[in-house]
Amino acid sequence: MKLSRITAFTSSLLLGAVLALTAGAGAAQAAETAALDYVALGDSYSSGVGAGSYDGASGSCKRSTRAFPVLWANANAPASFAFTACSGARTGDVTSSQLGPLSAATDLVSISIGGNDAGFADVMTTCVLQSESTCINRVNQAKSYVDTTLPGKLDSVYSAIRSKAPAARVVVLGYPRFYKLGGSCIAGLSEKERSAINNAADYLNAATAKRAADHGYTFASVVPAFTGHEICSGSAWLHSLNWLNIGESYHPTASGQSGGYLPTFRNAV
């Protein structure tokens, strides 16, 4: 009986110590994120196109209150938060019009960029409207651009960020694969086209990850988070083609932002 009481007492002490340590770690993490100055840059995948609830003041940039940067800022209450990501942005748009909030005091930067430079909107238009062979040729053109031209453009953006925010942790987020192969779609693109588009997304992500690593930045792939939630999955976190709202086609839904991009970013910070 005495042994049982001693064991129970010891267990309660250990449990209390674990809870205290856990609470202390949580408080320390909260204090750390609260002290951060965070800037969110990039294209429509960062601005939240497809998630709805757009800030009217953002105009054609379509910054959504459901975009992952806003969701992260709401959850972590950083010391400051600047949201300059914009729908349709290319690398040159980031350097020319999005870097204003960056400074030596900036602690955290997120960015998704490169898809528009590589012409993925035109790829999808070509694949939807034209033949399979034309689609595959256009995908290969985009991959050639990723090989020959995009690395230098990414270097320019990443160098500009480092120049303006030398101490910042920079998280570069990639793009999801669009399609679940062998999925539930019974019409639309062929499996060969879907596979080529998925491979092109992987190709773009690999090139972006390489450039990010060479600049000392963290690359965060959203492919794992979106696996099982692609178009044709039956539980898609991406809009398929919508002729009534072309701009949101092939962009993450609100669930894609909260269930795909947000946890990927959170785990990388």
Short mmCIF file of C-alpha atoms in Angstrom, two decimals:
data_model
loop_
_atom_site.label_atom_id
_atom_site.label_comp_id
_atom_site.label_asym_id
_atom_site.label_seq_id
_atom_site.Cartn_x
_atom_site.Cartn_y
_atom_site.Cartn_z
CA MET A 1 0.00 0.00 0.00
CA LYS A 2 2.78 2.39 0.90
CA LEU A 3 4.57 1.51 -2.31
CA SER A 4 1.45 2.33 -4.33
CA ARG A 5 1.14 5.70 -2.64
CA ILE A 6 4.78 6.50 -3.28
CA THR A 7 4.40 5.45 -6.91
CA ALA A 8 1.30 7.59 -7.31
CA PHE A 9 3.00 10.56 -5.67
CA THR A 10 6.06 10.17 -7.90
CA SER A 11 3.87 9.89 -11.00
CA SER A 12 1.98 13.05 -10.08
CA LEU A 13 5.24 14.92 -9.63
CA LEU A 14 6.48 13.74 -13.02
CA LEU A 15 3.18 14.65 -14.68
CA GLY A 16 3.29 18.09 -13.12
CA ALA A 17 6.84 18.60 -14.34
CA VAL A 18 5.89 17.55 -17.88
CA LEU A 19 2.88 19.87 -17.91
CA ALA A 20 4.97 22.75 -16.61
CA LEU A 21 7.62 22.18 -19.25
CA THR A 22 4.99 21.91 -21.98
CA ALA A 23 3.27 25.08 -20.85
CA GLY A 24 6.60 26.86 -20.66
CA ALA A 25 7.53 25.77 -24.18
CA GLY A 26 4.15 26.89 -25.49
CA ALA A 27 4.48 30.27 -23.82
CA ALA A 28 7.99 30.69 -25.17
CA GLN A 29 6.83 29.83 -28.69
CA ALA A 30 3.92 32.26 -28.44
CA ALA A 31 6.25 35.00 -27.24
CA GLU A 32 8.65 34.26 -30.08
CA THR A 33 5.99 34.48 -32.81
CA ALA A 34 4.44 37.57 -31.22
CA ALA A 35 7.77 39.37 -31.59
CA LEU A 36 8.00 38.64 -35.31
CA ASP A 37 7.68 41.17 -38.10
CA TYR A 38 6.14 39.15 -40.96
CA VAL A 39 5.80 40.03 -44.65
CA ALA A 40 3.86 37.85 -47.13
CA LEU A 41 4.92 38.17 -50.76
CA GLY A 42 4.05 36.31 -53.93
CA ASP A 43 1.40 35.39 -56.45
CA SER A 44 -2.23 34.25 -56.34
CA TYR A 45 -1.43 31.11 -54.35
CA SER A 46 -0.26 33.39 -51.54
CA SER A 47 -2.86 36.13 -52.02
CA GLY A 48 -5.62 33.54 -51.71
CA VAL A 49 -7.32 33.58 -55.10
CA GLY A 50 -9.91 30.83 -55.02
CA ALA A 51 -10.55 31.11 -51.28
CA GLY A 52 -13.11 33.93 -51.55
CA SER A 53 -13.61 36.67 -48.95
CA TYR A 54 -11.39 39.15 -50.79
CA ASP A 55 -10.35 42.44 -49.27
CA GLY A 56 -11.95 45.08 -51.48
CA ALA A 57 -9.04 47.42 -50.85
CA SER A 58 -6.68 44.95 -52.54
CA GLY A 59 -8.41 45.38 -55.90
CA SER A 60 -7.24 43.04 -58.64
CA CYS A 61 -4.62 41.54 -56.30
CA LYS A 62 -7.50 39.65 -54.64
CA ARG A 63 -6.03 39.24 -51.19
CA SER A 64 -8.26 36.93 -49.23
CA THR A 65 -8.92 36.93 -45.51
CA ARG A 66 -8.78 33.13 -45.87
CA ALA A 67 -5.29 33.08 -47.39
CA PHE A 68 -2.66 31.24 -45.37
CA PRO A 69 -0.62 34.36 -44.49
CA VAL A 70 -3.69 35.98 -42.90
CA LEU A 71 -4.66 32.76 -41.13
CA TRP A 72 -1.15 32.40 -39.72
CA ALA A 73 -1.02 36.04 -38.63
CA ASN A 74 -4.43 35.75 -36.96
CA ALA A 75 -3.31 32.68 -35.04
CA ASN A 76 0.10 34.01 -34.00
CA ALA A 77 -0.41 37.78 -33.62
CA PRO A 78 3.01 38.86 -34.91
CA ALA A 79 4.31 42.29 -33.97
CA SER A 80 3.60 43.44 -37.53
CA PHE A 81 2.12 41.87 -40.65
CA ALA A 82 2.34 43.19 -44.21
CA PHE A 83 0.47 41.38 -46.99
CA THR A 84 1.59 42.40 -50.49
CA ALA A 85 1.07 39.15 -52.44
CA CYS A 86 -0.91 39.77 -55.61
CA SER A 87 -2.87 37.73 -58.11
CA GLY A 88 -1.03 37.32 -61.40
CA ALA A 89 2.34 38.37 -59.98
CA ARG A 90 5.53 37.37 -61.72
CA THR A 91 9.03 37.63 -60.36
CA GLY A 92 9.45 41.14 -61.76
CA ASP A 93 6.25 42.28 -60.05
CA VAL A 94 7.58 41.14 -56.69
CA THR A 95 10.79 43.12 -57.05
CA SER A 96 9.06 46.20 -58.46
CA SER A 97 6.03 46.51 -56.20
CA GLN A 98 5.94 44.08 -53.27
CA LEU A 99 9.15 44.61 -51.31
CA GLY A 100 8.30 47.97 -49.73
CA PRO A 101 7.49 46.59 -46.25
CA LEU A 102 10.79 44.69 -46.00
CA SER A 103 13.49 46.12 -43.76
CA ALA A 104 16.35 45.12 -41.48
CA ALA A 105 13.70 44.53 -38.80
CA THR A 106 11.79 41.93 -40.85
CA ASP A 107 11.99 38.52 -39.18
CA LEU A 108 9.85 36.31 -41.43
CA VAL A 109 8.99 36.30 -45.13
CA SER A 110 6.80 33.91 -47.10
CA ILE A 111 6.62 33.75 -50.88
CA SER A 112 5.21 31.64 -53.71
CA ILE A 113 6.38 32.76 -57.14
CA GLY A 114 7.39 31.39 -60.53
CA GLY A 115 4.22 29.75 -61.82
CA ASN A 116 3.12 32.79 -63.78
CA ASP A 117 6.62 33.31 -65.20
CA ALA A 118 6.57 29.72 -66.45
CA GLY A 119 3.20 30.35 -68.13
CA PHE A 120 1.09 27.85 -66.26
CA ALA A 121 -2.13 29.77 -66.94
CA ASP A 122 -1.44 29.47 -70.67
CA VAL A 123 -0.52 25.82 -70.21
CA MET A 124 -3.90 25.09 -68.66
CA THR A 125 -5.77 27.11 -71.32
CA THR A 126 -3.93 25.27 -74.08
CA CYS A 127 -4.58 21.88 -72.53
CA VAL A 128 -8.28 22.55 -72.01
CA LEU A 129 -8.96 24.00 -75.46
CA GLN A 130 -6.58 22.16 -77.77
CA SER A 131 -5.39 18.68 -78.62
CA GLU A 132 -3.46 16.32 -76.38
CA SER A 133 -0.30 16.69 -78.46
CA THR A 134 -0.55 20.48 -78.38
CA CYS A 135 -1.02 20.32 -74.62
CA ILE A 136 2.05 18.14 -74.13
CA ASN A 137 4.13 20.42 -76.35
CA ARG A 138 3.07 23.46 -74.33
CA VAL A 139 3.94 21.69 -71.07
CA ASN A 140 7.39 20.91 -72.46
CA GLN A 141 7.84 24.56 -73.44
CA ALA A 142 7.08 25.57 -69.86
CA LYS A 143 9.60 23.04 -68.54
CA SER A 144 12.21 24.40 -70.93
CA TYR A 145 11.57 27.88 -69.53
CA VAL A 146 12.02 26.53 -66.03
CA ASP A 147 15.39 25.12 -67.10
CA THR A 148 16.75 28.10 -68.98
CA THR A 149 15.19 31.33 -67.71
CA LEU A 150 13.35 30.95 -64.42
CA PRO A 151 16.41 30.27 -62.21
CA GLY A 152 17.87 33.69 -62.97
CA LYS A 153 14.55 35.40 -62.28
CA LEU A 154 14.19 33.59 -58.97
CA ASP A 155 17.75 34.58 -58.08
CA SER A 156 16.85 38.23 -58.66
CA VAL A 157 13.86 38.02 -56.34
CA TYR A 158 15.63 36.08 -53.63
CA SER A 159 18.65 38.39 -53.72
CA ALA A 160 16.41 41.45 -53.50
CA ILE A 161 14.65 40.00 -50.45
CA ARG A 162 17.96 39.28 -48.73
CA SER A 163 19.24 42.76 -49.54
CA LYS A 164 16.24 44.45 -47.93
CA ALA A 165 15.69 41.96 -45.10
CA PRO A 166 19.13 40.52 -44.28
CA ALA A 167 18.06 38.83 -41.02
CA ALA A 168 14.73 37.39 -42.15
CA ARG A 169 13.82 33.73 -42.25
CA VAL A 170 12.44 33.21 -45.75
CA VAL A 171 10.02 30.38 -46.48
CA VAL A 172 9.46 29.62 -50.17
CA LEU A 173 6.26 27.66 -50.78
CA GLY A 174 5.73 25.47 -53.80
CA TYR A 175 2.69 24.46 -55.82
CA PRO A 176 0.44 21.39 -55.52
CA ARG A 177 -0.05 18.73 -58.14
CA PHE A 178 -3.36 19.47 -59.80
CA TYR A 179 -4.71 15.99 -60.50
CA LYS A 180 -5.25 12.66 -58.82
CA LEU A 181 -4.42 10.17 -61.54
CA GLY A 182 -6.93 7.37 -61.97
CA GLY A 183 -9.37 9.45 -59.99
CA SER A 184 -13.06 10.19 -60.21
CA CYS A 185 -13.07 12.52 -63.25
CA ILE A 186 -14.88 10.98 -66.20
CA ALA A 187 -14.48 13.88 -68.63
CA GLY A 188 -12.04 16.64 -69.47
CA LEU A 189 -8.31 16.14 -69.96
CA SER A 190 -6.79 12.79 -70.77
CA GLU A 191 -4.74 10.92 -68.16
CA LYS A 192 -1.65 11.62 -70.25
CA GLU A 193 -2.34 15.36 -70.09
CA ARG A 194 -3.04 15.24 -66.37
CA SER A 195 0.16 13.32 -65.75
CA ALA A 196 2.18 15.80 -67.82
CA ILE A 197 0.73 18.75 -65.88
CA ASN A 198 1.51 17.06 -62.55
CA ASN A 199 5.06 16.36 -63.71
CA ALA A 200 5.46 19.98 -64.73
CA ALA A 201 4.39 21.10 -61.24
CA ASP A 202 7.02 18.76 -59.75
CA TYR A 203 9.56 20.14 -62.21
CA LEU A 204 8.80 23.72 -61.18
CA ASN A 205 8.93 22.82 -57.50
CA ALA A 206 12.29 21.10 -57.87
CA ALA A 207 13.82 24.09 -59.65
CA THR A 208 12.38 26.49 -57.07
CA ALA A 209 13.63 24.37 -54.18
CA LYS A 210 17.15 24.37 -55.65
CA ARG A 211 17.24 28.15 -56.01
CA ALA A 212 15.77 28.65 -52.54
CA ALA A 213 18.38 26.35 -50.97
CA ASP A 214 21.20 28.13 -52.76
CA HIS A 215 20.07 31.38 -51.11
CA GLY A 216 19.78 29.77 -47.69
CA TYR A 217 15.97 29.82 -47.75
CA THR A 218 13.57 27.11 -46.63
CA PHE A 219 11.52 25.44 -49.35
CA ALA A 220 8.18 24.08 -48.14
CA SER A 221 6.43 21.60 -50.45
CA VAL A 222 2.63 21.53 -50.27
CA VAL A 223 2.42 18.34 -52.32
CA PRO A 224 2.19 16.05 -49.26
CA ALA A 225 -0.59 18.15 -47.71
CA PHE A 226 -2.59 18.17 -50.96
CA THR A 227 -2.17 14.46 -51.64
CA GLY A 228 -5.67 13.00 -51.61
CA HIS A 229 -7.16 16.44 -52.22
CA GLU A 230 -6.27 16.99 -55.87
CA ILE A 231 -8.80 17.55 -58.64
CA CYS A 232 -10.48 14.18 -59.40
CA SER A 233 -9.91 13.00 -55.81
CA GLY A 234 -13.51 13.41 -54.70
CA SER A 235 -12.28 15.71 -51.91
CA ALA A 236 -10.56 18.44 -53.89
CA TRP A 237 -8.88 21.42 -52.29
CA LEU A 238 -8.37 22.92 -55.76
CA HIS A 239 -10.93 24.46 -58.08
CA SER A 240 -11.28 22.64 -61.37
CA LEU A 241 -12.08 24.55 -64.55
CA ASN A 242 -14.92 27.01 -63.96
CA TRP A 243 -16.04 28.86 -67.07
CA LEU A 244 -18.03 31.28 -64.91
CA ASN A 245 -14.97 32.21 -62.84
CA ILE A 246 -11.87 31.47 -64.89
CA GLY A 247 -9.62 33.35 -62.47
CA GLU A 248 -10.27 30.91 -59.63
CA SER A 249 -9.77 27.81 -61.78
CA TYR A 250 -6.86 25.62 -60.64
CA HIS A 251 -6.39 27.61 -57.43
CA PRO A 252 -6.72 26.40 -53.84
CA THR A 253 -10.10 26.62 -52.19
CA ALA A 254 -10.46 27.99 -48.66
CA SER A 255 -9.85 24.42 -47.46
CA GLY A 256 -6.71 24.29 -49.58
CA GLN A 257 -5.41 27.40 -47.86
CA SER A 258 -6.31 26.29 -44.33
CA GLY A 259 -5.65 22.57 -44.72
CA GLY A 260 -2.80 22.63 -47.23
CA TYR A 261 -0.80 25.86 -47.26
CA LEU A 262 -1.29 26.94 -43.65
CA PRO A 263 0.06 23.82 -41.91
CA THR A 264 2.89 23.54 -44.45
CA PHE A 265 3.94 27.12 -43.71
CA ARG A 266 3.43 26.72 -39.97
CA ASN A 267 5.67 23.67 -39.89
CA ALA A 268 8.38 25.53 -41.81
CA VAL A 269 8.47 28.64 -39.62
#
